[in-house]
Short mmCIF file of C-alpha atoms in Angstrom, two decimals:
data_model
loop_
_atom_site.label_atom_id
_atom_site.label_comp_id
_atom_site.label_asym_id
_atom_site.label_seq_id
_atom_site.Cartn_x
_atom_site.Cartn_y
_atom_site.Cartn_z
CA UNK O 336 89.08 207.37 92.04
CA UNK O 337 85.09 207.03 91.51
CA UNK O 338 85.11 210.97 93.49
CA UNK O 339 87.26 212.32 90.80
CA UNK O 340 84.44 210.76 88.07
CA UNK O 341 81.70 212.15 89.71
CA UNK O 342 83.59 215.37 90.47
CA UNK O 343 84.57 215.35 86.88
CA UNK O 344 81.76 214.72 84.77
CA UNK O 345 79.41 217.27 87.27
CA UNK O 346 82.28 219.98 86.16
CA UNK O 347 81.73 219.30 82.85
CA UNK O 348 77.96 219.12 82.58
CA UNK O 349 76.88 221.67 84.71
CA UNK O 350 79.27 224.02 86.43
CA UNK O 351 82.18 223.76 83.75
CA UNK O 352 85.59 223.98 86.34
CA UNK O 353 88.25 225.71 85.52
CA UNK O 354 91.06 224.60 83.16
CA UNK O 355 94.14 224.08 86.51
CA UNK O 356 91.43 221.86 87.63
CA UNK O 357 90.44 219.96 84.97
CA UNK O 358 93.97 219.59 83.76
CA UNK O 359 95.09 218.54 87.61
CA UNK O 360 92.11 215.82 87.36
CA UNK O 361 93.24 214.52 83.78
CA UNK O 362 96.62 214.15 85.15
CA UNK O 363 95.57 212.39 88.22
CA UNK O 364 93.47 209.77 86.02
CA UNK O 365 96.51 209.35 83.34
CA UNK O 366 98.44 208.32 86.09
CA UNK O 367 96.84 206.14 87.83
CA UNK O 368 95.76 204.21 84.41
CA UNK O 369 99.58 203.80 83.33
CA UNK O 370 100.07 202.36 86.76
CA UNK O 371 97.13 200.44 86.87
CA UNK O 372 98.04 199.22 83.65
CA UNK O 373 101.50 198.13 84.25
CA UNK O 374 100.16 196.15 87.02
CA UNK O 375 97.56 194.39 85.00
CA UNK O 376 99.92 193.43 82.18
CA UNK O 377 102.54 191.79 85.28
CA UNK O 378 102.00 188.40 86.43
CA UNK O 379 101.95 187.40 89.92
CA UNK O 380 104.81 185.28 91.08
CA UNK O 381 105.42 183.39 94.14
CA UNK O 382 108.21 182.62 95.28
CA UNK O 383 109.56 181.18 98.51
CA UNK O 384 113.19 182.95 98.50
CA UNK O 385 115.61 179.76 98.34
CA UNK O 386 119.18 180.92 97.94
CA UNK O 387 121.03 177.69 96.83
CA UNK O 388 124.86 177.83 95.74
CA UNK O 389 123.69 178.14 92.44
CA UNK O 390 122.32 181.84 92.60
CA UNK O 391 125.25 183.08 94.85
CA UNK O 392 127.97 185.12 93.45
CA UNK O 393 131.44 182.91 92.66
CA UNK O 394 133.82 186.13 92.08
CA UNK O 395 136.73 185.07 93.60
CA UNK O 396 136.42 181.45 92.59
CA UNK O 397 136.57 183.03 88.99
CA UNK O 398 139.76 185.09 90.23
CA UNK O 399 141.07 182.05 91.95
CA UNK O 400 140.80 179.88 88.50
CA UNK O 401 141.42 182.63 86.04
CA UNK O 402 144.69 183.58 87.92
CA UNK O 403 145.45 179.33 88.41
CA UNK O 404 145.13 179.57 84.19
CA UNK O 405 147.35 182.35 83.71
CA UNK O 406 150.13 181.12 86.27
CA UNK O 407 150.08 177.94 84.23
CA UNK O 408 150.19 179.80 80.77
CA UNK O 409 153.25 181.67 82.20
CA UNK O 410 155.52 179.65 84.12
CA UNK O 411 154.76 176.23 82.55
CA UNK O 412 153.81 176.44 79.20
CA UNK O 413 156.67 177.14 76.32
CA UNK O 414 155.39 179.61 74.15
CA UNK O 415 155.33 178.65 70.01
CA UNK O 416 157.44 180.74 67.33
CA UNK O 417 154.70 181.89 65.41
CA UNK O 418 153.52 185.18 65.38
CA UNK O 419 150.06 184.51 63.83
CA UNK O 420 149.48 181.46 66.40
CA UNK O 421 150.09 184.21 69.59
CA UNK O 422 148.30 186.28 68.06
CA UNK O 423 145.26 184.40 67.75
CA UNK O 424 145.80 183.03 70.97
CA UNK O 425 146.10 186.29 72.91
CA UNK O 426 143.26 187.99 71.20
CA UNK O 427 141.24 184.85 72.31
CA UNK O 428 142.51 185.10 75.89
CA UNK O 429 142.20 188.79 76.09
CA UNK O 430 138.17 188.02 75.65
CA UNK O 431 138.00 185.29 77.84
CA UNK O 432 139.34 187.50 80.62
CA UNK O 433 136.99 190.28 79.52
CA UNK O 434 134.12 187.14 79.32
CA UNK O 435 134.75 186.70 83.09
CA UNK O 436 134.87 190.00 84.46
CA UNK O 437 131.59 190.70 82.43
CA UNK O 438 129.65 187.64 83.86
CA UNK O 439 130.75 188.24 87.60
CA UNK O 440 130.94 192.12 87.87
CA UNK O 441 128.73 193.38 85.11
CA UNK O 442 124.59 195.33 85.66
CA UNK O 443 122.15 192.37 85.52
CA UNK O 444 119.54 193.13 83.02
CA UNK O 445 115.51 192.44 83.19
CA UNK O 446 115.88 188.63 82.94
CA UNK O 447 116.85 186.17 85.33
CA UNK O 448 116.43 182.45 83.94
CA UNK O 449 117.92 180.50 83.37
CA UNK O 450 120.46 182.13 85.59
CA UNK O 451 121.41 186.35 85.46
CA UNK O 452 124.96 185.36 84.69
CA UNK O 453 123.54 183.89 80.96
CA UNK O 454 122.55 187.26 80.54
CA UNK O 455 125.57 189.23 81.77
CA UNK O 456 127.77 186.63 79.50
CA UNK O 457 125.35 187.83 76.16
CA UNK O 458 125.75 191.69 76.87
CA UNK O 459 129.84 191.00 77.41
CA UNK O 460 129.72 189.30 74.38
CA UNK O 461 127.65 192.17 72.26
CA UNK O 462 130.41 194.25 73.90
CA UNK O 463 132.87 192.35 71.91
CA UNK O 464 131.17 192.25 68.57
CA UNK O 465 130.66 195.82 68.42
CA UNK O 466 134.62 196.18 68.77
CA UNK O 467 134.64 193.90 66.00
CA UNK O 468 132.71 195.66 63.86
CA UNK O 469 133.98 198.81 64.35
CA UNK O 470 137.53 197.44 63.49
CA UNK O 471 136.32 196.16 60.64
CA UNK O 472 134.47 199.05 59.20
CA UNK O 473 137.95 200.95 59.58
CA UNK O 474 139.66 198.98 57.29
CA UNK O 475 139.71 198.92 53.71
CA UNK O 476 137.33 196.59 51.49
CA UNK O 477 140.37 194.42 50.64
CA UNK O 478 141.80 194.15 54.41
CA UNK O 479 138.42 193.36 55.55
CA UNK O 480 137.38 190.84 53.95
CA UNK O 481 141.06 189.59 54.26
CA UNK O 482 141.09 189.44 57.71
CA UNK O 483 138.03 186.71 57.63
CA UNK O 484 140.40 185.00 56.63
CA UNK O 485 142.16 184.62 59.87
CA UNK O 486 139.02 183.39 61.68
CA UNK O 487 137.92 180.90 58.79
CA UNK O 488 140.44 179.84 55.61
CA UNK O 489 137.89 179.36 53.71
CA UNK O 490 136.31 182.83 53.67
CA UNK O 491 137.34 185.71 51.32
CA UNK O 492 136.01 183.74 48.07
CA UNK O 493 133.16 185.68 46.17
CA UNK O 494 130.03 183.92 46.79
CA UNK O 495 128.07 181.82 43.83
CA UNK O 496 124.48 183.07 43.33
CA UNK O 497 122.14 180.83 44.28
CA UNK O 498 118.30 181.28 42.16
CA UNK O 499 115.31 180.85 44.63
CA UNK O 500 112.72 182.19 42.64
CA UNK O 501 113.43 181.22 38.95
CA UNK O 502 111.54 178.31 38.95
CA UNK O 503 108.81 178.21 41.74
CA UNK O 504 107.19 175.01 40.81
CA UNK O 505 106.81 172.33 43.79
CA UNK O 506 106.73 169.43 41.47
CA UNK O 507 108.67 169.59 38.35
CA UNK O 508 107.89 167.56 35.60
CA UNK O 509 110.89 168.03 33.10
CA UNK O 510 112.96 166.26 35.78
CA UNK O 511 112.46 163.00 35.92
CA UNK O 512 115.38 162.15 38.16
CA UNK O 513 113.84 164.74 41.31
CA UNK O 514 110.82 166.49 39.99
CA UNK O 515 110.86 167.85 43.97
CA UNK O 516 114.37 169.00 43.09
CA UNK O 517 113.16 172.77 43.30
CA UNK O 518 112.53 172.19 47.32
CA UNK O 519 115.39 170.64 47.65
CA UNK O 520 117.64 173.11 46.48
CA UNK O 521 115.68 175.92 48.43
CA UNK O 522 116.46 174.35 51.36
CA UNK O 523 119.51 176.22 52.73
CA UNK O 524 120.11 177.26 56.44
CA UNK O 525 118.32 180.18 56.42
CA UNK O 526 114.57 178.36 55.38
CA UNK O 527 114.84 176.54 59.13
CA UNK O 528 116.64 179.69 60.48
CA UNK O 529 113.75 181.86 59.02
CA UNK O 530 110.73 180.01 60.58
CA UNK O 531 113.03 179.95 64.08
CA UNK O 532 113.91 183.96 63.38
CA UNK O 533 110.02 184.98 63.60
CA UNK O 534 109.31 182.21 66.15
CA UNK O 535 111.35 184.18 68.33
CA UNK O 536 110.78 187.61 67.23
CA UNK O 537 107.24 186.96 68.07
CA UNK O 538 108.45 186.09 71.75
CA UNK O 539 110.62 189.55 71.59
CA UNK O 540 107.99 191.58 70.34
CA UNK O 541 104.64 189.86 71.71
CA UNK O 542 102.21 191.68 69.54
CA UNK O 543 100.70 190.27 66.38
CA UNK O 544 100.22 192.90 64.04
CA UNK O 545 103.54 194.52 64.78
CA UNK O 546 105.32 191.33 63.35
CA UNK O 547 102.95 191.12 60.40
CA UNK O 548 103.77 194.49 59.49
CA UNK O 549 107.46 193.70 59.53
CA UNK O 550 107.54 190.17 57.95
CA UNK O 551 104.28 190.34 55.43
CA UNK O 552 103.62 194.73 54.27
CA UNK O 553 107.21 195.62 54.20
CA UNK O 554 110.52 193.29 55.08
CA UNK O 555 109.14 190.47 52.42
CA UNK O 556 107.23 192.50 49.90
CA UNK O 557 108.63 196.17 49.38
CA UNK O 558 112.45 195.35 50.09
CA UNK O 559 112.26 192.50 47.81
CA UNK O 560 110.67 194.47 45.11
CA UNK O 561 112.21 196.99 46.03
CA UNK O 562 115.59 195.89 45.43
CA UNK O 563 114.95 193.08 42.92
CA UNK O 564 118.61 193.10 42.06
CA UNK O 565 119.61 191.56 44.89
CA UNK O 566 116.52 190.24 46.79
CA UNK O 567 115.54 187.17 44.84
CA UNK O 568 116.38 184.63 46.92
CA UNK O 569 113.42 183.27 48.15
CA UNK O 570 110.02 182.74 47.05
CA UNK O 571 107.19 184.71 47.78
CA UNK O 572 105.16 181.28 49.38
CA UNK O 573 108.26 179.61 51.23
CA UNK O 574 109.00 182.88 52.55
CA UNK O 575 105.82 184.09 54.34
CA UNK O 576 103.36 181.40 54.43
CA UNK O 577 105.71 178.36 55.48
CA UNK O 578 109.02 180.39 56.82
CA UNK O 579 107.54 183.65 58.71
CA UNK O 580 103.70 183.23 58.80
CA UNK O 581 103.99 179.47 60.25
CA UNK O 582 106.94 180.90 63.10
CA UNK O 583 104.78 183.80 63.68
CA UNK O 584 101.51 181.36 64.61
CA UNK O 585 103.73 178.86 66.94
CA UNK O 586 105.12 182.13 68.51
CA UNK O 587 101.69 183.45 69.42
CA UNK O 588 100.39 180.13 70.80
CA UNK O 589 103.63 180.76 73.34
CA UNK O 590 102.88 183.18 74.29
CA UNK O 591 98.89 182.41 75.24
CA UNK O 592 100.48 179.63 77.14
CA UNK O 593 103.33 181.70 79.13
CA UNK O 594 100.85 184.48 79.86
CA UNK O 595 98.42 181.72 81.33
CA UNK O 596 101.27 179.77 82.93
CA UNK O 597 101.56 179.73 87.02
CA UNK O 598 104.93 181.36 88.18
CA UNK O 599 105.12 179.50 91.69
CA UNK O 600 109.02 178.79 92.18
CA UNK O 601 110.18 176.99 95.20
CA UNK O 602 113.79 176.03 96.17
CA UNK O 603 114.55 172.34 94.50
CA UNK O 604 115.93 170.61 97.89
CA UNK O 605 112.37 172.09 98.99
CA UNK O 606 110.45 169.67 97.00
CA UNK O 607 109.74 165.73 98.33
CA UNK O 608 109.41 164.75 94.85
CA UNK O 609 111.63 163.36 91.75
CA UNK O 610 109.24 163.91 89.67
CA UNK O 611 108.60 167.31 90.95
CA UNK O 612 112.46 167.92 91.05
CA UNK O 613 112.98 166.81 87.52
CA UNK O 614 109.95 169.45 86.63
CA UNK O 615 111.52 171.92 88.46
CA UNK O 616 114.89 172.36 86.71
CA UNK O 617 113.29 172.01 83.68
CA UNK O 618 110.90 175.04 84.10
CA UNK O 619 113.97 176.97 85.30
CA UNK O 620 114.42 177.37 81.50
CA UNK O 621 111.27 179.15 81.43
CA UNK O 622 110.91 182.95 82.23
CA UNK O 623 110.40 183.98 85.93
CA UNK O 624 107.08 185.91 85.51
CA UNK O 625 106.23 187.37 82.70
CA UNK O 626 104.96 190.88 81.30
CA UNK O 627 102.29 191.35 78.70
CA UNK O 628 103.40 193.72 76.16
CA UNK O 629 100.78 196.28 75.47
CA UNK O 630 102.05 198.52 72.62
CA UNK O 631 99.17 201.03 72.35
CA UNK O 632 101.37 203.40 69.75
CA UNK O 633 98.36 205.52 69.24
CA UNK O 634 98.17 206.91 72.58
CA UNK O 635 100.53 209.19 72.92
CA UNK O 636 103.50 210.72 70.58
CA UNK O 637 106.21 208.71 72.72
CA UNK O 638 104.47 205.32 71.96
CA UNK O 639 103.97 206.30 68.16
CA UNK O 640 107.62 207.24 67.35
CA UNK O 641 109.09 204.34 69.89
CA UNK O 642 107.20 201.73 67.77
CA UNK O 643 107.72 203.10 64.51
CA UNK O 644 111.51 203.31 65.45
CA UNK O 645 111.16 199.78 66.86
CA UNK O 646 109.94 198.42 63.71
CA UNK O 647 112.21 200.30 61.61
CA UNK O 648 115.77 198.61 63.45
CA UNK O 649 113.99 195.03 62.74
CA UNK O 650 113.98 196.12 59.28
CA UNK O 651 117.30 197.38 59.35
CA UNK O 652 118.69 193.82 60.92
CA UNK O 653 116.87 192.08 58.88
CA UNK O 654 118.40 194.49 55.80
CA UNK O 655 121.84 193.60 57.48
CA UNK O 656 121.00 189.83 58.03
CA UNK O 657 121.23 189.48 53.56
CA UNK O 658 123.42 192.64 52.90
CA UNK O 659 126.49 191.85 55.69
CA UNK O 660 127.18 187.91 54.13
CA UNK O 661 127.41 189.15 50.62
CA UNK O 662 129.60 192.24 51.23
CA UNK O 663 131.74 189.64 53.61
CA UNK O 664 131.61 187.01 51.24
CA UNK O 665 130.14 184.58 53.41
CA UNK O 666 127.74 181.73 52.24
CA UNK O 667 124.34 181.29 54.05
CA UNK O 668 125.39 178.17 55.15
CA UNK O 669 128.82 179.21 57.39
CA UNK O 670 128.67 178.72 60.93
CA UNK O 671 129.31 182.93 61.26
CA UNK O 672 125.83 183.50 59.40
CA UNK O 673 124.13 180.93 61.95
CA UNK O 674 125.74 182.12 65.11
CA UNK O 675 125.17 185.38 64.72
CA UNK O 676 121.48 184.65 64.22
CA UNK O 677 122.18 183.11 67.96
CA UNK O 678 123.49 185.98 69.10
CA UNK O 679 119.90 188.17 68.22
CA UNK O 680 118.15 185.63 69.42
CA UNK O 681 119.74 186.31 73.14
CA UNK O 682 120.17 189.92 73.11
CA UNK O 683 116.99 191.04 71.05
CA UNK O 684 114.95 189.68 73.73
CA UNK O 685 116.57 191.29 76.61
CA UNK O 686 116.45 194.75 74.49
CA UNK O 687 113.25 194.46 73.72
CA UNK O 688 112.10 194.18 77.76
CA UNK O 689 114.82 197.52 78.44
CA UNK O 690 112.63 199.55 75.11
CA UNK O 691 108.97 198.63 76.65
CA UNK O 692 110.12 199.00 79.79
CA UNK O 693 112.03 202.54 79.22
CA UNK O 694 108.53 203.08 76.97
CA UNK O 695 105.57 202.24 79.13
CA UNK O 696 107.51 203.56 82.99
CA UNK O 697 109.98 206.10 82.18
CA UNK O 698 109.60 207.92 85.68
CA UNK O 699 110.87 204.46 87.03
CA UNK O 700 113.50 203.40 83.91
CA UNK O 701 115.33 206.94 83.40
CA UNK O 702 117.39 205.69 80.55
CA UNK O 703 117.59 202.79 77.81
CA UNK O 704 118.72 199.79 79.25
CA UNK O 705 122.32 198.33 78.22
CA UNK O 706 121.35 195.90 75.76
CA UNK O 707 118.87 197.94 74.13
CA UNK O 708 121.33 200.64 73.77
CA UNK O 709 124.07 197.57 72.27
CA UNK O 710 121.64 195.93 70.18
CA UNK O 711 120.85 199.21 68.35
CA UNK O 712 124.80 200.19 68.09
CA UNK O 713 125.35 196.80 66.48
CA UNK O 714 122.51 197.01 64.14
CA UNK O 715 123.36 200.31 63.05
CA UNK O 716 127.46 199.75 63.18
CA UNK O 717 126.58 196.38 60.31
CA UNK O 718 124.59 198.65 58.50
CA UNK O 719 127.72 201.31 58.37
CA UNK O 720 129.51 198.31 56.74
CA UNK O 721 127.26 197.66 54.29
CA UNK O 722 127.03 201.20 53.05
CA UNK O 723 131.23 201.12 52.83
CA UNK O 724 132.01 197.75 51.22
CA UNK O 725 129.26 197.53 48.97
CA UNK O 726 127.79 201.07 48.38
CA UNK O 727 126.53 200.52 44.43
CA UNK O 728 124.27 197.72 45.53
CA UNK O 729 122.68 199.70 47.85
CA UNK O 730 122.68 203.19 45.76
CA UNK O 731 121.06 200.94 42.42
CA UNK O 732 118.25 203.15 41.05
CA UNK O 733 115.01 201.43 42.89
CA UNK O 734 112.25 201.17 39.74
CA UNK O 735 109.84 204.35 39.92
CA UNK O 736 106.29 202.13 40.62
CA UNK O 737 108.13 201.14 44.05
CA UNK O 738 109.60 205.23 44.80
CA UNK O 739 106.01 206.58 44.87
CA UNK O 740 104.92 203.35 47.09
CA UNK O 741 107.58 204.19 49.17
CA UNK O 742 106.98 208.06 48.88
CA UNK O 743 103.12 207.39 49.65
CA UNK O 744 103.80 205.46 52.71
CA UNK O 745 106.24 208.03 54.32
CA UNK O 746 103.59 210.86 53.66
CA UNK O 747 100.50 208.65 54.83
CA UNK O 748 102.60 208.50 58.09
CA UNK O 749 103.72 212.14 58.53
CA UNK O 750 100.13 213.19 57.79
CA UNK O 751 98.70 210.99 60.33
CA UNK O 752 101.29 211.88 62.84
CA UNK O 753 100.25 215.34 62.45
CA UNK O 754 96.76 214.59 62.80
CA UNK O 755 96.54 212.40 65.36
CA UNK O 756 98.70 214.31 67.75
CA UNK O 757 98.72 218.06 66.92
CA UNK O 758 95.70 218.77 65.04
CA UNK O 759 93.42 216.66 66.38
CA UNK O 760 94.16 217.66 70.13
CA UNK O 761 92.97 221.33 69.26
CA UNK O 762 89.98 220.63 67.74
CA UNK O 763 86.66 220.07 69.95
CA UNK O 764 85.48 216.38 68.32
CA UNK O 765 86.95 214.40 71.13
CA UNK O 766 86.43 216.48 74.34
CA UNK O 767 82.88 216.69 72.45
CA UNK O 768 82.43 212.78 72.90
CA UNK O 769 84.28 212.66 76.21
CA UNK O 770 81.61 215.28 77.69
CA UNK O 771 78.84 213.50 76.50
CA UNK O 772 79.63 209.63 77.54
CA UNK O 773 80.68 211.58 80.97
CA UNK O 774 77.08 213.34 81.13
CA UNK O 775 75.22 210.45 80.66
CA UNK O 776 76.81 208.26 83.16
CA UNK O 777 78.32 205.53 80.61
CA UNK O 778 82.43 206.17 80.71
CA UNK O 779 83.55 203.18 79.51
CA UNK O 780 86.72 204.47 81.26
CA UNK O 781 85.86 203.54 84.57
CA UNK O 782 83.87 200.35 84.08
CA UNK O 783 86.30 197.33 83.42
CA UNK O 784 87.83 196.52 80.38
CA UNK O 785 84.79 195.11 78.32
CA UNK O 786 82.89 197.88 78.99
CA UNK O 787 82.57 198.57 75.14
CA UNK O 788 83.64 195.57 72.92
CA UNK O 789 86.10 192.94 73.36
CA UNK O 790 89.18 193.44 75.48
CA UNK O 791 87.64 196.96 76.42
CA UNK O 792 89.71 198.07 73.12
CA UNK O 793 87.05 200.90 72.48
CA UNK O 794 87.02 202.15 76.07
CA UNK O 795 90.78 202.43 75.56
CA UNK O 796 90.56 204.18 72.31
CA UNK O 797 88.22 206.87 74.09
CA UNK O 798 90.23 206.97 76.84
CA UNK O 799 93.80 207.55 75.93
#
């Protein structure tokens, strides 16, 4: 590696090379980097191998019980006269059957704890909410909602509009009875919900200033204002400061303490201890080693457009998360809502590994992983819905102030996208600066991280 320097920065000082070589050389060095940098970003895990009965695979002691359960349902049990009872029923068993094939047979994804079959039960399970959204964006407004009536009674009811933001004052003094009434009333599901949301969405995405440009510069300020009509449900202070920005800090000091965190696993019969046992099963509910996400979008084209299209399905779920209960008539409250939030929670971590994965080694990770590729057909199928059962919210004439902001943004980015990766790489400014630190010995490349600055972020820059 320290030949190809010195071979390099001789070529461009003195004898100039020619361009094969120079391009062979740069591709040599961009190599190596991306591995070395994959490798730095891994922790190191030891591990001494135990097999218990707990990791092996149970697949015909699924068969044995699944077939034990359908023998019973079939020669024992009488089946009821009521056609909307079986067909409940057999639309529950048909998924339970699919549930067990899924968790015994199915791909196992990037995680392992608790246990891979967790994760094999979550992708079976995005399996089956995809079906159900696509049946339900083939039927009509009417039948749709309708049929949520089969799964809860007390769906298909238009939903009362709840006021957030008409009175923001903490402690009202016209009410004598509960001058804190106004927090009271605020205090739906989705205040707790929102602070766990970004808590976890900072453990998905693992980068500060991508989730502050989702939750603060454009999910919480330009879609409100941008739809006023139908985003007024929370305050501007609950909603960032106490709900996102206070879920966002707990979710950074995580991760600090999972990328410091020793990943030394060691069978549990293996360990003399109680006390060490009892600490063992409960760190089997952490991850198994752990990957430090390193985003760097302005390196290279692929980076730029797979974090811009990153951040723009969050704010499409998070579009979905208000838009799908109030064109389903569902109240914030109803245990749908909240387990669907659950759902996200499982699989947008797992997609999240499969994208930077798929991102930062594609020679290794040929194609998006499963869940990714789920994750994004569900986002984008709920969005579909939204757009057919409720099409005049969405199409309401957004006020002109808020079309040029919107206008301005998508041209800021286009023209820096052109910039940064087309015109700038014919110009001679940054091979200019390359040749020089190279002449004079000081590459920041090739001298550690904090070569330049903290974290070496400079040396990167220059590099990449």
């Amino acid at each position: 590696m320290d030949e190809q320097v010195t071979n390099g920065s001789a070529d461009l000082c003195v004898t100039g090379s020619s361009h094969d070589a120079a391009s062979k050389a740069k591709s040599a060095k961009l190599a190596t980097r991306e591995s070395m940098s994959r490798l730095t970003t891994e922790s190191e895990v030891f591990d001494d191998g135990t097999n218990t009965f707990f990791w092996r695979a149970h697949t015909l002691t699924v068969l044995f019980i699944l077939t034990c359960a359908l023998v019973y349902v079939t020669l024992l049990e009488e089946t009821p006269q009521d056609t909307a009872y079986n067909t409940k029923r057999g639309i529950v068993a048909s998924i339970l059957v699919f549930l067990c094939f899924g968790v015994t047979q199915a791909k196992d994804g990037p995680f392992s704890r608790p246990h891979p079959a967790y994760w094999r039960f979550w992708l079976c399970v995005s399996v089956v909410y995809e079906l159900f959204l696509i049946f339900i964006l083939f039927q009509t407004v009417q039948d749709g909602r309708l049929f949520m009536k089969y799964i809860d009674p007390k769906l298909g009811v238009p939903l009362p509009e709840r006021d957030y933001g008409g009175n923001c004052l903490i402690y009202d003094p016209g009410n004598t009875t509960d001058p804190f009434h106004n927090i009271w009333d605020k205090m739906d599901g989705f205040v707790p919900a929102h602070f766990l949301g970004w808590y976890i969405k900072t453990l998905m995405i693992r980068d500060w200033w991508m989730c502050m440009i989702i939750s603060v510069i454009l999910t919480f300020s330009l879609f409100r204002y941008s739809s006023p009509h139908t985003f007024h449900t929370f305050d501007w202070i609950m909603d960032v400061l106490v709900c996102n920005g206070l879920g966002i800090y707990c979710g950074m000091k995580t991760l600090g303490w999972l990328s410091m965190k020793p990943y030394q696993w060691q069978g549990l019969w293996n360990i003399p201890t109680y006390k060490g046992k009892i600490k063992r099963i409960a760190f089997q509910f952490t991850p198994y080693s752990w990957v430090k996400f390193e985003w760097r979008p302005a390196s290279n084209l692929r980076r730029w457009l797979a974090v811009l299209g990153i951040i723009f399905m969050f704010l499409l779920a998070e579009l979905n998360t208000f838009y799908l209960k109030f064109v389903l008539w569902m109240p914030p409250e109803h245990y749908l809502v909240l387990l669907r939030l659950v759902f996200f929670v499982n699989v947008g971590g797992v997609g999240m590994r499969e994208i930077y994965d798929f991102m930062d080694d594609p020679k290794f990770h040929k194609k998006l992983g499963q869940q990714a590729w789920l994750a994004s057909a569900i986002t984008v199928t709920e969005f579909l819905i939204v757009v057919k059962y409720d099409p005049k919210t969405i199409m309401l004439p957004i006020p002109f102030f808020i079309t040029q902001c919107w206008i301005l943004g998508l041209v800021l980015i286009l023209t820096w996208t052109l910039w940064r990766f087309f015109i700038r790489q014919t110009t001679t400014y940054r091979p200019l600066w390359r040749t020089l630190i190279l002449c004079h010995g000081h590459s920041p490349c090739y001298h550690g991280d904090d070569a330049l600055g903290t974290n070496g972020y400079m040396a990167r820059w220059l590099c990449a």
